[in-house]
Every structure is written in structure tokens, then in C-alpha cells.
Amino acid sequence: MPKNLVWALLLLMVDFNGCFTEGLNNTNVSTRPDVVNIASILTFNSIIGKVAKIALQAACEDVNSDPTILKGTKLQITLHDSNFSAFMNIMEALQVMETDTVALIGPQGSVLAHVISHVANELQVPLLSFTATDPTLNSLQYPFFVRTTHSDLYQMAAIADIIKYYEWRKVTAIYIDDDHGRNGVISLGDQLASRGCEISHKAPIKPLATKTDISDVLVQVALMESRILVVHTYPQYGLDILEVARNLDMLGSGYVWITTNWLSTIIDISSPLPSKTIDVMQGFITLRTYTKDSKLTRKFASEWRNMTNYGLSTFCLYAYDTVWLLAHALDSFFDKGGNISFSKDPKLQALPGEMLNFDSLSIFNGGKLLLQEILNVKMKGLTGAIEFTSDKNLLFPAFEVLNVIGTGVRRIGYWSNSSGLSTIRPDKVNTKPSDHQSSSSELLHAVIWPGQIIQKPRGWVFPDSGKQLKIGVPNRVSFQEFVGQSKDSDSFKGHCIDVFTSAVNLLPYAVPYKFHSYGDGVKNPSNTELLTLINSGVYDAVVGDIAITTNRTRIADFTQPFIESGLVVVVPVRRSSSSTWAFLKPFSPLMWSVSGIFFLVIGAVVWILEHRVNDEFRGPPRKQLVTVLWFSFSTLFSSHRENTLSTLGRIVLILWLFVVLIINSSYTASLTSILTVQKLSSPIKGIESLMMIKDPIGYQENSFVRNYLVGELGINSDRLIPLSLPEDYEKALKDGPHNGGVAAVVDERAYIELFLSSRCEFSIVGQEFTKNGWGFAFPRDSPLAADMSTAILKLSENGELQRIHDKWLLRSACSSQGTQFEVDKLELTSFKGLFLICGLACFLALLIYFVLTIRQFTKHYPTLAESTGRSVRSGSLQTFFSFVDKKEETIRTRSKRKYSEGSSSMMNGDDSSIDNYSNKRDMSLNASK
């Protein structure tokens, strides 16, 4: 035995990288031997080892009883107990390799898997493990290691999704400080980082730790801010951790405990658990590897109850499937001509010393082929479909998400690598992707948390120890309603401070902070200079009335604006008083002129259209003039007495009455406003008119307004006067530009509204000419900025933001703030369309009227219409006007009589007498007129 021990220690010092020589001292066996030796290293006294031993033996019996799998070849498995000893694990592995073993199942832990994998690489013996879940075992360093369960990488991805789903950001990781624990937590950190979360504190526990050691670690955890605890350990240590946590009062409300699958393993195998044990895990969330329910699984579960009193764990299923996986690979290995043969390792023979037994270890010549066949297996097992990916991971990793309640667990959802969290079984999601298209609120069912509460815990507390954020706050001397420092202490108060503290309280983790004053207290500090101190590391954040501008976003990241603002112009105003001629104010002079002209035009047009058919529009010239004037202006009140008979006249009148209705309504509304609502007036109408004059402009000292007015609007810097206090604003505006004051003050709306709340003699003119807001500043790419933005949105949605605004900024001292600024007169432009329509209607009506009249005239006087001589044309024009002046009824009567007499004369053949008679009658008619 001492020789073997020395040999083992020297073997571990060998460099296992090199070339292998095959065929040296080969021991040939038959293609399909009667027996194939495999081995397994377990810890028999562990929870997993107890049931895995039974599952491996049952699998070997089932394989050997099935003639179709190995076609007469029997599997012979040798089980070795490591007895919780790393050294014994190494010795057992070496003893296994001294026999003609073609594969090794185990070891049970990831730590030993790292060590034994070196031996497996050297001797080319496949090493299969259904319990070693360390993600780093998949590296190229261990080509002969094959994991027959799912890597912890997927467990950690599931836990990270749970953390993200419940909107927590920081967690504390508790783990055993070995390869299994460290590498698992590293994977957890990577998965959390990809989801915008992080491990705020790592709490490693040394292997073989006592309860005192565990207590020392958990005391430090209790002092941290995070109450989201992720425990990644072994089943034999897990219950000790929970018992110590109970003694430290860490299992009550406010805490969240999430464990990897070690807890579900304890519950599944040891069920029913003692009440004392189940009490320490109430409200916990744990994972269990998901296995699809099938007839094969139900049959094995029934047989399992006859084999043992232990509960059936997923580790049992994976142990059983590992043996069948190896059997299928051996069957394919033999089918492809593989032989069970071994050869000496020349590297071991080259080692000096006579006390080493080199004949005890040999290289498995078919190891590479068997490894390849293992990775190529595709089969249906107790755990579902078994198939390996190119990186030697099993396909379709999935887990059940469990909530420990009462004496057992309640499934609250599932997680799979393809669909993430869902309340639908992973096999259903994979076959019917549309089935899992649900809202985020349905990803997991409700959870009962520690302390028997159903409301999601906040997940953090203010820590007793921890780094505080240094937050810079401007020490303002004006508008301290927004942010101000108490005179008797270093504390701050104001609208901005209340918003910040309320938002921090909504964060899913603790943010310890301390305000630091910036400024001399004599004048307002420059917020831009304050922001630059974030980049230099003086402050971790800036809180206050910080306007978000383009230049400032290059310095720091800002939150969602918590108050909207923008630049406005404020000026002194005077109240408009009523006057004798107030009734003329609604319309501009041009509007009055055009309206009057149109009244006359409409009267004239209607007179023309009605003159020949309507007796009310006929008579002596003086009477007709009075009629036109009366008719024109009486339409303003729709009180005209004259009726319109012609179709064209009625059309024109209807359109005009519509125009009059609009003008009358607008005039009435404007005049009512002028006489009943108090108005304010100022010669400055906004930023445009302010830019056109040369008078001084006031602005808040050390604000960004100066740079904006000069750089963006091109205003001469000589015109800009810095002002500090609201009283300075008031004095400068009252003094005016001619007495050392200013014509207007340009500042952000938030300040101006507070300024105007008690100063009614000033008012905002024009519109905001910038749009921005105030936000809190953080270093570039800070995740805290995004979280605070979300919290500010929540404050806005629940009404808290408005409540804070009303607390600090709502003022009602100035009763005149409800008055209106002077409105411009109604201009012609507003009615241009109506006048154009009405004018066009008049033109068309007159055009149609004259066309019809000329046509009628040519019909009655064809000889005059065709004459071309000058004297004749003069007579024709005179005759035409005379014709137009006649009443249309008279023309028709004469036309009928003329037609009747003309017909009679033609019957007598005296055409000349008819013409003479006609000419004489026309002359007599003209003379009578």
C-alpha cells in the first residue's frame, strides 16, 4: 500500500500533455466480449449518493436483461465509496484505472471531476458525471469529461431571469468556496450583468465549515443592503446554512431566499421532512430540473417505490439514463469494430524509480472511439430526449420554479433556455411557440414569501455599513423652494430633494447617500461646473434644479425629467382699461374699411340684379340711392324690408348674410371679452420682438440662459444683465431699460411661475422658445440613472409627483394670474376667405346678369346691335342703357305687342309701313322718357 500511495502522488505531478502510443503490448479481446467493466465513484452516505447507487444498479440490471441493446454482452459496474474524502476519491479513481474499465461514472462533485479528468485524459477513459455541474468542466482542457446532466450555467440563467422578473437589481451570493461554488457564482454574475443586475456582495463559506463558520459569514450578510439571497451549495451544507439563518432571524419577512436545485433534491429524496426542517425553508424559491412526464418515467417511479423508501429525485433519473447512454454507445462502438484493448503508457514507463508498478495502469485504446459514440447517442430516456450539442451540453435545458409552502412545494412556473420564464411546460412551448405568448404578469404564478406574505418584498434595506454616494447639491440663494439648505443644519429641503428621496424609496435596492453642499451661499453656483465634478470623481451624482441641455448630456447621464421647463420672457404689463371708443377695438382699421366697402358693394350688386324685376328697387334716383344704402347696412341686423325676387339676387344675399353672421358673431365675442375680462398689455410680445429692440435683457446669474441667448439667438452679450434674487428681477423690471433696469427677463418657466405667483404686475409674453426639463445627473453609463428614471415615472403615475409640486410650488397670493394677456385685434386675414367667396359670387352674378341682358337687348333691337358706325354706336349705347332701365315686364309686354302688329302688317304686304311705325314709336317713347 505505501508503494501505491507514492506512485499515486507522483502520478499527479506528471504533465499529462503528450502523444500516446497505441499498439504497444496490446492485449486483444473479442469484438463483443462477454462482460464490459465500468465503474462509479460516489459518496454513499450523501443524500445523492444513496439514491444514485440504487439507480445505477437498477439501470445495469435493466440493460443486462434487454437482449437488444448489447446483444449478449453484460455490463458489470463496480461502485466505489469516496466517503466524503477528496484523497479517497483520488485513490478510488486510481484503483479503478488499474482494472480493465472502459468508462467511469462520477465523481459526485465538480472539484474531484477536475482532478480525475486529468487521469481520464491520460488513459483515454471516458468520464461521465450526472452530478458535476461546474460550467468550466466543458472546457477543451477536459476532452474525456462528459456531463450527462445540465450545466449550472443554465441554472444561473434561470435565477437571473427570476431576479429580473421581480425587478430586483442587486443580490447577495452565498456559496461554498470551491470550484463548484466559485464557478457557479461567476456564471450567475455574468447572467445577471447581461440583464442589468449584479451581485452586490459575495459570501463564500469554506468547505467543511462548522456552524460557527457559517454564522460568521451570515452575520456579515445581514449587515448588507441586499435582502435577495442566492444560495449555491451542496445538500449536506444547505440545511446547516438555513438553521444558522433561522438563529440569526434571517428567515422572516423582507428576505428573499433563492436556491439552486440542492434544496429541491433534499425535499424530493428525504420527503417527508421533519417539521423542524421544513419550517426553515418556508417561502423559499428553488429550482428542479424539468423532466417530461412519460409512460417510461411513470413505470420507473412505480418500480422505485418497490426498491427503496427514498423519494425519487431527478438525479436518480439522470443516473439511470447515464448507464443506458453508455450501453447505447458501447453497442455502436462494437458495431463499428471497436475492441476492448489496453496498452502501456510510454510516459509512465519513462519515469525513474523501481517502486512504481507501471503494469497497473494502461491506456484504453478504444477510448477515443467510445467517447465519440457517447457524444453521438440520440435516445429517449427517463429524463426525456437525450442528445448532445457541439459543446457537449445536453439539449433542451429546462427547470421547474418551485415555491416551498407548508409541507411541500408548489410549482409557480418553468424556465427553459428557449422560452425563458413561463407558466407553460417547456415541452409545450417548444412544440407550440404561440402558446406561451403571454404578458409579463403571467410569467410566474403568485409566490408566498418568507414571513407568509404575498406582496413582493422590496429586496433591500439601508445597510448598517456600506459606501455612501456623495451627492452634490447646489447651495442656492434664490428660489429655495426648489432646493435650499437649512440654516441651522447641513440638511437640504425643497421640491427637488423631495422628488429624489421619494424616487430612491421606490428603488428595488438600497442606495445609501449623503448630500454635500456646493456653492458659497452668496450667489447661485453654476450647475454646469457642478456637473463637471462628477467626471472628476468628486461627486457620485448631482441633485437639484439641473436643466437638461445638449451640452450637459455630454458631461453626465440624466434621469427622466421630473419637472417640465423651458425659456420664457417675462415683462411688466399694464392693465387695459375701457374707453369711449372701446366698441371699435374688436376690428382693425383695415377690417372696418373692407367691411364697410363690402356693405356698399353688396347693396349696389343687389340693386342691379333687382332693378328690372323688383318695384322696391325702382323710382327716382334719390329714392333708389337711399334704398341701396338702407338695404346695405340693414343686412347687418337682417332687418332689411326689401324683398329680393331674382334668383341671382337671392344667391348673393344668402352668401352675404352668412358672411355678416360670422362677422357679427366674431365682433360680439371680441367686444364681450374686451369689456368683461381684465386685459394686460405690453409692447413686447415675445422673444421675436425682444430680439428686434436694443434694450437690456435680464437673466438668472450662472445659468445656461446667457450662453443660449448669445450662442443660439445671436443676442449681443452687452445687452444681458445678470440677476440673482427674485427681488432683483422685480426691481429691474420696474425700473425699465431707461432707468438702469431691463425691458424683460428671460429665464426658465419653473422659476418664472414661482416669481409671478405673488407679483401680478408682471406676466409671461409669447410662447416658450425652448423645451427641456430638470433631471438628476449621474456618471455616464450609470445603471442608477435608468432605475431612477423608472422610479420618477412611477411617482408621476401614482400622483406623488404632483403632490410634491403642490406642496412646494402651488401659490395663490396673486389673484390676477387668471387674467388674460391683451389679444390682438381681429384682422382682415381671418375673414379673407369669406370676403373672397362673397366677392366672387357678386362678380359671377353680375356677369350672368349682363350676359342675359345683352342677349335680351339684341333680341329686341337686332338692327342697332349689328350697326358699326360711330353715330349709330352712340345711339345704340344710349338705347341699351334705356333698355336696361326699363322694367323687364314692360319690355316683355311691348315685345308681345310688336310681334302681334308685325304679324298683321306682313299679312297686308306693307313692310315699309311696319318699319316706319316701329321707328316712330321708338322715337316717341324716348321723348316721353
Short mmCIF file of N, CA and C in Angstrom, two decimals, residues 478-603:
data_model
loop_
_atom_site.label_atom_id
_atom_site.label_comp_id
_atom_site.label_asym_id
_atom_site.label_seq_id
_atom_site.Cartn_x
_atom_site.Cartn_y
_atom_site.Cartn_z
N SER A 478 -31.46 81.88 -4.19
CA SER A 478 -32.77 82.29 -4.67
C SER A 478 -33.59 81.07 -5.03
N PHE A 479 -34.90 81.26 -5.05
CA PHE A 479 -35.83 80.18 -5.40
C PHE A 479 -35.52 78.92 -4.59
N GLN A 480 -35.40 79.07 -3.29
CA GLN A 480 -35.07 77.93 -2.44
C GLN A 480 -36.24 76.97 -2.26
N GLU A 481 -37.37 77.29 -2.85
CA GLU A 481 -38.47 76.32 -2.86
C GLU A 481 -38.08 75.08 -3.66
N PHE A 482 -37.17 75.24 -4.61
CA PHE A 482 -36.73 74.10 -5.41
C PHE A 482 -35.65 73.31 -4.68
N VAL A 483 -34.65 73.97 -4.19
CA VAL A 483 -33.62 73.31 -3.39
C VAL A 483 -32.97 74.36 -2.51
N GLY A 484 -32.89 74.07 -1.24
CA GLY A 484 -32.29 75.02 -0.30
C GLY A 484 -31.71 74.29 0.90
N GLN A 485 -30.72 74.88 1.48
CA GLN A 485 -30.05 74.30 2.64
C GLN A 485 -30.57 74.96 3.91
N SER A 486 -30.86 74.11 4.89
CA SER A 486 -31.35 74.63 6.16
C SER A 486 -30.26 75.45 6.84
N LYS A 487 -30.64 76.56 7.45
CA LYS A 487 -29.66 77.44 8.06
C LYS A 487 -29.07 76.85 9.33
N ASP A 488 -29.86 76.07 10.05
CA ASP A 488 -29.41 75.54 11.33
C ASP A 488 -28.80 74.15 11.23
N SER A 489 -28.71 73.60 10.01
CA SER A 489 -28.13 72.26 9.85
C SER A 489 -27.61 72.11 8.42
N ASP A 490 -27.01 70.96 8.19
CA ASP A 490 -26.49 70.69 6.85
C ASP A 490 -27.51 69.99 5.97
N SER A 491 -28.73 69.84 6.44
CA SER A 491 -29.75 69.15 5.66
C SER A 491 -30.29 70.04 4.55
N PHE A 492 -30.88 69.41 3.54
CA PHE A 492 -31.45 70.13 2.41
C PHE A 492 -32.94 69.87 2.34
N LYS A 493 -33.64 70.79 1.74
CA LYS A 493 -35.08 70.66 1.57
C LYS A 493 -35.47 71.30 0.25
N GLY A 494 -36.71 71.08 -0.14
CA GLY A 494 -37.21 71.66 -1.37
C GLY A 494 -37.84 70.64 -2.29
N HIS A 495 -38.41 71.14 -3.38
CA HIS A 495 -39.10 70.30 -4.34
C HIS A 495 -38.18 69.21 -4.90
N CYS A 496 -37.00 69.58 -5.35
CA CYS A 496 -36.08 68.62 -5.96
C CYS A 496 -35.64 67.55 -4.95
N ILE A 497 -35.41 67.94 -3.72
CA ILE A 497 -34.97 67.00 -2.69
C ILE A 497 -36.07 65.99 -2.40
N ASP A 498 -37.31 66.44 -2.30
CA ASP A 498 -38.43 65.52 -2.04
C ASP A 498 -38.62 64.53 -3.17
N VAL A 499 -38.48 65.00 -4.41
CA VAL A 499 -38.61 64.09 -5.55
C VAL A 499 -37.52 63.03 -5.51
N PHE A 500 -36.30 63.44 -5.20
CA PHE A 500 -35.18 62.50 -5.16
C PHE A 500 -35.39 61.44 -4.08
N THR A 501 -35.71 61.85 -2.88
CA THR A 501 -35.88 60.89 -1.80
C THR A 501 -37.06 59.95 -2.05
N SER A 502 -38.12 60.46 -2.64
CA SER A 502 -39.27 59.60 -2.96
C SER A 502 -38.91 58.59 -4.03
N ALA A 503 -38.12 58.99 -5.01
CA ALA A 503 -37.70 58.06 -6.06
C ALA A 503 -36.76 56.99 -5.52
N VAL A 504 -35.85 57.38 -4.65
CA VAL A 504 -34.91 56.41 -4.06
C VAL A 504 -35.68 55.35 -3.26
N ASN A 505 -36.74 55.75 -2.59
CA ASN A 505 -37.51 54.79 -1.80
C ASN A 505 -38.24 53.77 -2.67
N LEU A 506 -38.40 54.06 -3.95
CA LEU A 506 -39.05 53.11 -4.85
C LEU A 506 -38.08 52.16 -5.52
N LEU A 507 -36.78 52.38 -5.34
CA LEU A 507 -35.79 51.50 -5.97
C LEU A 507 -35.83 50.12 -5.33
N PRO A 508 -35.55 49.08 -6.12
CA PRO A 508 -35.59 47.71 -5.57
C PRO A 508 -34.32 47.35 -4.80
N TYR A 509 -33.55 48.31 -4.39
CA TYR A 509 -32.34 48.06 -3.62
C TYR A 509 -31.99 49.35 -2.86
N ALA A 510 -31.12 49.22 -1.90
CA ALA A 510 -30.77 50.37 -1.07
C ALA A 510 -29.73 51.24 -1.76
N VAL A 511 -29.88 52.54 -1.60
CA VAL A 511 -28.89 53.50 -2.11
C VAL A 511 -28.52 54.44 -0.95
N PRO A 512 -27.52 54.07 -0.17
CA PRO A 512 -27.09 54.99 0.89
C PRO A 512 -26.41 56.20 0.28
N TYR A 513 -26.75 57.37 0.76
CA TYR A 513 -26.21 58.59 0.17
C TYR A 513 -26.10 59.67 1.22
N LYS A 514 -25.32 60.69 0.87
CA LYS A 514 -25.19 61.87 1.72
C LYS A 514 -25.07 63.09 0.83
N PHE A 515 -25.84 64.12 1.16
CA PHE A 515 -25.81 65.36 0.39
C PHE A 515 -24.60 66.20 0.80
N HIS A 516 -23.99 66.80 -0.22
CA HIS A 516 -22.85 67.69 0.01
C HIS A 516 -23.14 69.02 -0.69
N SER A 517 -23.03 70.11 0.08
CA SER A 517 -23.35 71.43 -0.45
C SER A 517 -22.27 71.90 -1.43
N TYR A 518 -22.72 72.56 -2.51
CA TYR A 518 -21.79 73.14 -3.48
C TYR A 518 -22.19 74.61 -3.69
N GLY A 519 -21.29 75.51 -3.39
CA GLY A 519 -21.57 76.93 -3.53
C GLY A 519 -21.18 77.68 -2.27
N ASP A 520 -21.00 79.00 -2.43
CA ASP A 520 -20.56 79.82 -1.30
C ASP A 520 -21.71 80.42 -0.51
N GLY A 521 -22.95 80.23 -0.94
CA GLY A 521 -24.09 80.77 -0.23
C GLY A 521 -24.31 82.24 -0.44
N VAL A 522 -23.48 82.87 -1.27
CA VAL A 522 -23.62 84.30 -1.56
C VAL A 522 -24.31 84.52 -2.89
N LYS A 523 -24.00 83.69 -3.86
CA LYS A 523 -24.65 83.75 -5.16
C LYS A 523 -24.90 82.33 -5.65
N ASN A 524 -25.81 82.20 -6.58
CA ASN A 524 -26.15 80.88 -7.09
C ASN A 524 -24.94 80.26 -7.80
N PRO A 525 -24.62 78.99 -7.50
CA PRO A 525 -23.49 78.35 -8.17
C PRO A 525 -23.84 77.97 -9.60
N SER A 526 -22.83 77.70 -10.39
CA SER A 526 -23.02 77.26 -11.77
C SER A 526 -23.30 75.77 -11.78
N ASN A 527 -24.47 75.39 -12.28
CA ASN A 527 -24.81 73.96 -12.35
C ASN A 527 -23.92 73.21 -13.33
N THR A 528 -23.46 73.87 -14.39
CA THR A 528 -22.58 73.21 -15.35
C THR A 528 -21.24 72.86 -14.69
N GLU A 529 -20.70 73.79 -13.90
CA GLU A 529 -19.47 73.49 -13.19
C GLU A 529 -19.67 72.38 -12.17
N LEU A 530 -20.84 72.34 -11.56
CA LEU A 530 -21.14 71.27 -10.60
C LEU A 530 -21.16 69.92 -11.29
N LEU A 531 -21.71 69.87 -12.50
CA LEU A 531 -21.77 68.60 -13.23
C LEU A 531 -20.39 68.08 -13.60
N THR A 532 -19.46 68.97 -13.90
CA THR A 532 -18.11 68.52 -14.26
C THR A 532 -17.42 67.81 -13.11
N LEU A 533 -17.86 68.06 -11.88
CA LEU A 533 -17.25 67.40 -10.72
C LEU A 533 -17.64 65.92 -10.65
N ILE A 534 -18.66 65.52 -11.42
CA ILE A 534 -18.98 64.08 -11.48
C ILE A 534 -17.88 63.35 -12.22
N ASN A 535 -17.44 63.90 -13.34
CA ASN A 535 -16.38 63.26 -14.12
C ASN A 535 -15.06 63.20 -13.36
N SER A 536 -14.81 64.20 -12.54
CA SER A 536 -13.55 64.22 -11.79
C SER A 536 -13.60 63.33 -10.55
N GLY A 537 -14.76 62.74 -10.28
CA GLY A 537 -14.88 61.82 -9.16
C GLY A 537 -15.17 62.47 -7.82
N VAL A 538 -15.39 63.78 -7.80
CA VAL A 538 -15.71 64.45 -6.54
C VAL A 538 -17.08 64.03 -6.03
N TYR A 539 -18.06 63.95 -6.95
CA TYR A 539 -19.42 63.55 -6.58
C TYR A 539 -19.83 62.33 -7.40
N ASP A 540 -20.70 61.52 -6.78
CA ASP A 540 -21.25 60.36 -7.47
C ASP A 540 -22.55 60.70 -8.19
N ALA A 541 -23.14 61.83 -7.86
CA ALA A 541 -24.39 62.25 -8.51
C ALA A 541 -24.61 63.72 -8.16
N VAL A 542 -25.52 64.36 -8.89
CA VAL A 542 -25.90 65.75 -8.62
C VAL A 542 -27.41 65.82 -8.58
N VAL A 543 -27.94 66.41 -7.53
CA VAL A 543 -29.38 66.54 -7.33
C VAL A 543 -29.71 68.02 -7.16
N GLY A 544 -30.70 68.48 -7.89
CA GLY A 544 -31.11 69.87 -7.78
C GLY A 544 -31.87 70.31 -9.01
N ASP A 545 -31.92 71.62 -9.20
CA ASP A 545 -32.64 72.20 -10.33
C ASP A 545 -31.72 72.21 -11.55
N ILE A 546 -31.39 71.01 -12.05
CA ILE A 546 -30.42 70.87 -13.13
C ILE A 546 -31.18 70.72 -14.45
N ALA A 547 -31.11 71.76 -15.28
CA ALA A 547 -31.77 71.70 -16.59
C ALA A 547 -30.99 70.77 -17.51
N ILE A 548 -31.71 69.97 -18.26
CA ILE A 548 -31.09 69.02 -19.20
C ILE A 548 -30.89 69.73 -20.53
N THR A 549 -29.65 69.99 -20.86
CA THR A 549 -29.31 70.63 -22.13
C THR A 549 -28.37 69.72 -22.92
N THR A 550 -28.22 70.04 -24.19
CA THR A 550 -27.39 69.21 -25.06
C THR A 550 -25.95 69.14 -24.56
N ASN A 551 -25.39 70.27 -24.20
CA ASN A 551 -24.00 70.30 -23.73
C ASN A 551 -23.83 69.52 -22.43
N ARG A 552 -24.82 69.59 -21.57
CA ARG A 552 -24.70 68.89 -20.29
C ARG A 552 -24.83 67.38 -20.44
N THR A 553 -25.57 66.92 -21.44
CA THR A 553 -25.67 65.47 -21.64
C THR A 553 -24.36 64.86 -22.09
N ARG A 554 -23.43 65.69 -22.55
CA ARG A 554 -22.10 65.19 -22.90
C ARG A 554 -21.24 65.00 -21.66
N ILE A 555 -21.67 65.59 -20.54
CA ILE A 555 -20.91 65.50 -19.31
C ILE A 555 -21.40 64.35 -18.43
N ALA A 556 -22.71 64.16 -18.36
CA ALA A 556 -23.28 63.17 -17.45
C ALA A 556 -24.55 62.59 -18.05
N ASP A 557 -25.02 61.50 -17.45
CA ASP A 557 -26.31 60.90 -17.82
C ASP A 557 -27.40 61.47 -16.91
N PHE A 558 -28.56 61.76 -17.50
CA PHE A 558 -29.67 62.34 -16.75
C PHE A 558 -30.82 61.36 -16.63
N THR A 559 -31.58 61.55 -15.59
CA THR A 559 -32.79 60.76 -15.42
C THR A 559 -33.92 61.33 -16.27
N GLN A 560 -35.04 60.64 -16.24
CA GLN A 560 -36.27 61.17 -16.80
C GLN A 560 -36.57 62.52 -16.14
N PRO A 561 -36.96 63.57 -16.90
CA PRO A 561 -37.28 64.85 -16.27
C PRO A 561 -38.39 64.71 -15.24
N PHE A 562 -38.20 65.32 -14.10
CA PHE A 562 -39.24 65.30 -13.08
C PHE A 562 -40.04 66.59 -13.06
N ILE A 563 -39.62 67.59 -13.84
CA ILE A 563 -40.40 68.81 -13.99
C ILE A 563 -40.11 69.36 -15.38
N GLU A 564 -41.16 69.72 -16.11
CA GLU A 564 -41.00 70.28 -17.44
C GLU A 564 -40.70 71.77 -17.32
N SER A 565 -39.84 72.25 -18.19
CA SER A 565 -39.48 73.64 -18.16
C SER A 565 -39.10 74.09 -19.56
N GLY A 566 -38.80 75.38 -19.68
CA GLY A 566 -38.41 75.96 -20.95
C GLY A 566 -38.23 77.46 -20.76
N LEU A 567 -37.51 78.09 -21.66
CA LEU A 567 -37.25 79.51 -21.52
C LEU A 567 -38.47 80.34 -21.94
N VAL A 568 -38.77 81.35 -21.12
CA VAL A 568 -39.89 82.25 -21.40
C VAL A 568 -39.42 83.68 -21.16
N VAL A 569 -40.23 84.62 -21.65
CA VAL A 569 -39.96 86.05 -21.49
C VAL A 569 -41.00 86.63 -20.54
N VAL A 570 -40.54 87.33 -19.51
CA VAL A 570 -41.45 87.98 -18.58
C VAL A 570 -41.21 89.49 -18.65
N VAL A 571 -42.30 90.25 -18.68
CA VAL A 571 -42.21 91.70 -18.84
C VAL A 571 -43.20 92.36 -17.88
N PRO A 572 -42.98 93.65 -17.58
CA PRO A 572 -44.01 94.40 -16.84
C PRO A 572 -45.19 94.68 -17.76
N VAL A 573 -46.37 94.60 -17.24
CA VAL A 573 -47.56 94.80 -18.06
C VAL A 573 -48.48 95.81 -17.38
N ARG A 574 -49.32 96.42 -18.17
CA ARG A 574 -50.33 97.33 -17.64
C ARG A 574 -51.71 96.79 -17.99
N ARG A 575 -52.63 97.11 -17.14
CA ARG A 575 -53.99 96.63 -17.37
C ARG A 575 -54.69 97.53 -18.37
N SER A 576 -55.32 96.94 -19.34
CA SER A 576 -56.06 97.70 -20.34
C SER A 576 -57.39 98.14 -19.75
N SER A 577 -57.66 99.46 -19.78
CA SER A 577 -58.93 99.97 -19.25
C SER A 577 -59.88 100.28 -20.39
N SER A 578 -61.17 100.27 -20.07
CA SER A 578 -62.17 100.56 -21.08
C SER A 578 -62.13 102.05 -21.44
N SER A 579 -62.64 102.41 -22.66
CA SER A 579 -62.61 103.80 -23.13
C SER A 579 -63.89 104.09 -23.90
N THR A 580 -64.01 105.37 -24.31
CA THR A 580 -65.21 105.79 -25.06
C THR A 580 -65.33 105.04 -26.37
N TRP A 581 -64.20 104.77 -27.00
CA TRP A 581 -64.21 104.12 -28.31
C TRP A 581 -63.83 102.64 -28.21
N ALA A 582 -64.18 102.03 -27.10
CA ALA A 582 -63.84 100.62 -26.91
C ALA A 582 -64.56 99.71 -27.90
N PHE A 583 -65.75 100.19 -28.39
CA PHE A 583 -66.50 99.33 -29.32
C PHE A 583 -65.79 99.17 -30.66
N LEU A 584 -64.78 100.03 -30.94
CA LEU A 584 -64.04 99.90 -32.20
C LEU A 584 -62.85 98.94 -32.09
N LYS A 585 -62.51 98.50 -30.89
CA LYS A 585 -61.31 97.69 -30.69
C LYS A 585 -61.37 96.29 -31.29
N PRO A 586 -62.54 95.67 -31.39
CA PRO A 586 -62.51 94.29 -31.90
C PRO A 586 -61.92 94.15 -33.29
N PHE A 587 -62.11 95.14 -34.18
CA PHE A 587 -61.62 95.03 -35.55
C PHE A 587 -60.47 96.02 -35.77
N SER A 588 -59.57 95.60 -36.63
CA SER A 588 -58.50 96.51 -37.04
C SER A 588 -59.07 97.52 -38.04
N PRO A 589 -58.38 98.64 -38.25
CA PRO A 589 -58.88 99.63 -39.21
C PRO A 589 -59.13 99.06 -40.60
N LEU A 590 -58.24 98.23 -41.07
CA LEU A 590 -58.42 97.65 -42.40
C LEU A 590 -59.66 96.78 -42.44
N MET A 591 -59.92 96.06 -41.34
CA MET A 591 -61.10 95.21 -41.29
C MET A 591 -62.37 96.07 -41.33
N TRP A 592 -62.35 97.17 -40.57
CA TRP A 592 -63.50 98.06 -40.62
C TRP A 592 -63.71 98.61 -42.04
N SER A 593 -62.65 99.02 -42.71
CA SER A 593 -62.75 99.60 -44.05
C SER A 593 -63.29 98.60 -45.06
N VAL A 594 -62.70 97.41 -45.08
CA VAL A 594 -63.14 96.40 -46.05
C VAL A 594 -64.58 96.00 -45.79
N SER A 595 -64.95 95.88 -44.52
CA SER A 595 -66.34 95.51 -44.21
C SER A 595 -67.31 96.57 -44.72
N GLY A 596 -66.98 97.86 -44.48
CA GLY A 596 -67.86 98.92 -44.96
C GLY A 596 -67.98 98.94 -46.47
N ILE A 597 -66.85 98.75 -47.15
CA ILE A 597 -66.89 98.72 -48.62
C ILE A 597 -67.77 97.59 -49.11
N PHE A 598 -67.66 96.44 -48.48
CA PHE A 598 -68.45 95.29 -48.93
C PHE A 598 -69.94 95.52 -48.68
N PHE A 599 -70.29 96.21 -47.61
CA PHE A 599 -71.70 96.52 -47.40
C PHE A 599 -72.24 97.33 -48.58
N LEU A 600 -71.48 98.35 -49.03
CA LEU A 600 -71.91 99.18 -50.16
C LEU A 600 -71.94 98.38 -51.45
N VAL A 601 -70.91 97.55 -51.64
CA VAL A 601 -70.85 96.76 -52.88
C VAL A 601 -72.02 95.80 -52.96
N ILE A 602 -72.34 95.15 -51.86
CA ILE A 602 -73.45 94.20 -51.87
C ILE A 602 -74.76 94.93 -52.15
N GLY A 603 -74.94 96.11 -51.55
CA GLY A 603 -76.15 96.88 -51.82
C GLY A 603 -76.26 97.24 -53.30
#
